[in-house]
């Protein structure tokens, strides 16, 4: 029971501190001069793309090792 109250209190405090709700976070102001239905492509260097991909794969591998393959030596 205590955890449920603590969770709801934390969520309410977060909403009050940010001054927003989930509905207003999803809304974006529409500008009449630009199209909002299209995305703008941002070119990134190949080294950055490769670095992010390798970092992501390394983190996924670490997570798999930690939860599936790690053997606690004390047990």
mmCIF file of C-alpha atoms in Angstrom:
data_model
loop_
_atom_site.group_PDB
_atom_site.id
_atom_site.type_symbol
_atom_site.label_atom_id
_atom_site.label_comp_id
_atom_site.label_asym_id
_atom_site.label_seq_id
_atom_site.Cartn_x
_atom_site.Cartn_y
_atom_site.Cartn_z
ATOM 1 C CA UNK A 1 0.000 0.000 0.000
ATOM 2 C CA UNK A 2 2.851 2.365 0.831
ATOM 3 C CA UNK A 3 4.495 1.834 -2.550
ATOM 4 C CA UNK A 4 1.283 2.611 -4.407
ATOM 5 C CA UNK A 5 0.873 5.895 -2.519
ATOM 6 C CA UNK A 6 4.506 6.754 -3.099
ATOM 7 C CA UNK A 7 4.205 6.058 -6.851
ATOM 8 C CA UNK A 8 1.096 8.212 -7.231
ATOM 9 C CA UNK A 9 2.665 10.979 -5.169
ATOM 10 C CA UNK A 10 5.767 10.953 -7.338
ATOM 11 C CA UNK A 11 3.738 11.092 -10.541
ATOM 12 C CA UNK A 12 1.596 13.961 -9.272
ATOM 13 C CA UNK A 13 4.682 15.857 -8.098
ATOM 14 C CA UNK A 14 6.294 15.394 -11.518
ATOM 15 C CA UNK A 15 3.234 16.798 -13.276
ATOM 16 C CA UNK A 16 3.018 19.729 -10.879
ATOM 17 C CA UNK A 17 6.727 20.548 -11.134
ATOM 18 C CA UNK A 18 6.784 20.507 -14.915
ATOM 19 C CA UNK A 19 3.498 22.378 -15.160
ATOM 20 C CA UNK A 20 2.322 20.161 -17.986
ATOM 21 C CA UNK A 21 0.155 17.158 -18.550
ATOM 22 C CA UNK A 22 0.499 14.276 -20.991
ATOM 23 C CA UNK A 23 -1.914 15.927 -23.402
ATOM 24 C CA UNK A 24 -0.051 19.187 -23.648
ATOM 25 C CA UNK A 25 3.303 17.459 -24.022
ATOM 26 C CA UNK A 26 2.110 15.816 -27.229
ATOM 27 C CA UNK A 27 0.859 19.042 -28.802
ATOM 28 C CA UNK A 28 3.179 21.042 -31.006
ATOM 29 C CA UNK A 29 2.481 24.596 -32.122
ATOM 30 C CA UNK A 30 1.645 24.734 -35.813
ATOM 31 C CA UNK A 31 3.406 27.444 -37.801
ATOM 32 C CA UNK A 32 1.592 28.665 -40.868
ATOM 33 C CA UNK A 33 4.804 29.312 -42.814
ATOM 34 C CA UNK A 34 6.280 25.791 -42.623
ATOM 35 C CA UNK A 35 4.919 22.347 -43.353
ATOM 36 C CA UNK A 36 4.517 20.202 -40.248
ATOM 37 C CA UNK A 37 3.827 16.945 -42.100
ATOM 38 C CA UNK A 38 7.385 16.508 -43.397
ATOM 39 C CA UNK A 39 10.572 15.661 -41.573
ATOM 40 C CA UNK A 40 13.821 17.484 -42.189
ATOM 41 C CA UNK A 41 16.849 15.264 -42.823
ATOM 42 C CA UNK A 42 19.920 16.014 -40.730
ATOM 43 C CA UNK A 43 23.072 14.511 -42.169
ATOM 44 C CA UNK A 44 25.443 12.929 -39.659
ATOM 45 C CA UNK A 45 29.026 11.808 -40.250
ATOM 46 C CA UNK A 46 29.499 8.103 -40.907
ATOM 47 C CA UNK A 47 31.868 7.763 -37.941
ATOM 48 C CA UNK A 48 29.147 9.027 -35.597
ATOM 49 C CA UNK A 49 26.596 6.579 -37.021
ATOM 50 C CA UNK A 50 29.025 3.667 -36.649
ATOM 51 C CA UNK A 51 29.986 4.753 -33.122
ATOM 52 C CA UNK A 52 26.359 4.928 -31.993
ATOM 53 C CA UNK A 53 25.617 1.529 -33.549
ATOM 54 C CA UNK A 54 28.651 -0.104 -31.892
ATOM 55 C CA UNK A 55 27.834 1.526 -28.548
ATOM 56 C CA UNK A 56 24.239 0.292 -28.736
ATOM 57 C CA UNK A 57 25.314 -3.240 -29.608
ATOM 58 C CA UNK A 58 27.859 -3.208 -26.768
ATOM 59 C CA UNK A 59 25.191 -2.109 -24.268
ATOM 60 C CA UNK A 60 22.785 -4.796 -25.498
ATOM 61 C CA UNK A 61 25.527 -7.408 -25.166
ATOM 62 C CA UNK A 62 26.332 -6.221 -21.646
ATOM 63 C CA UNK A 63 22.672 -6.442 -20.688
ATOM 64 C CA UNK A 64 22.349 -9.963 -22.070
ATOM 65 C CA UNK A 65 25.511 -11.048 -20.262
ATOM 66 C CA UNK A 66 24.389 -9.465 -16.987
ATOM 67 C CA UNK A 67 20.911 -11.001 -16.918
ATOM 68 C CA UNK A 68 21.462 -14.323 -18.695
ATOM 69 C CA UNK A 69 25.090 -15.382 -18.446
ATOM 70 C CA UNK A 70 26.528 -13.866 -15.240
ATOM 71 C CA UNK A 71 27.221 -16.412 -12.513
ATOM 72 C CA UNK A 72 27.491 -15.048 -8.978
ATOM 73 C CA UNK A 73 30.736 -16.476 -7.467
ATOM 74 C CA UNK A 74 29.335 -16.246 -3.913
ATOM 75 C CA UNK A 75 26.437 -18.620 -4.517
#
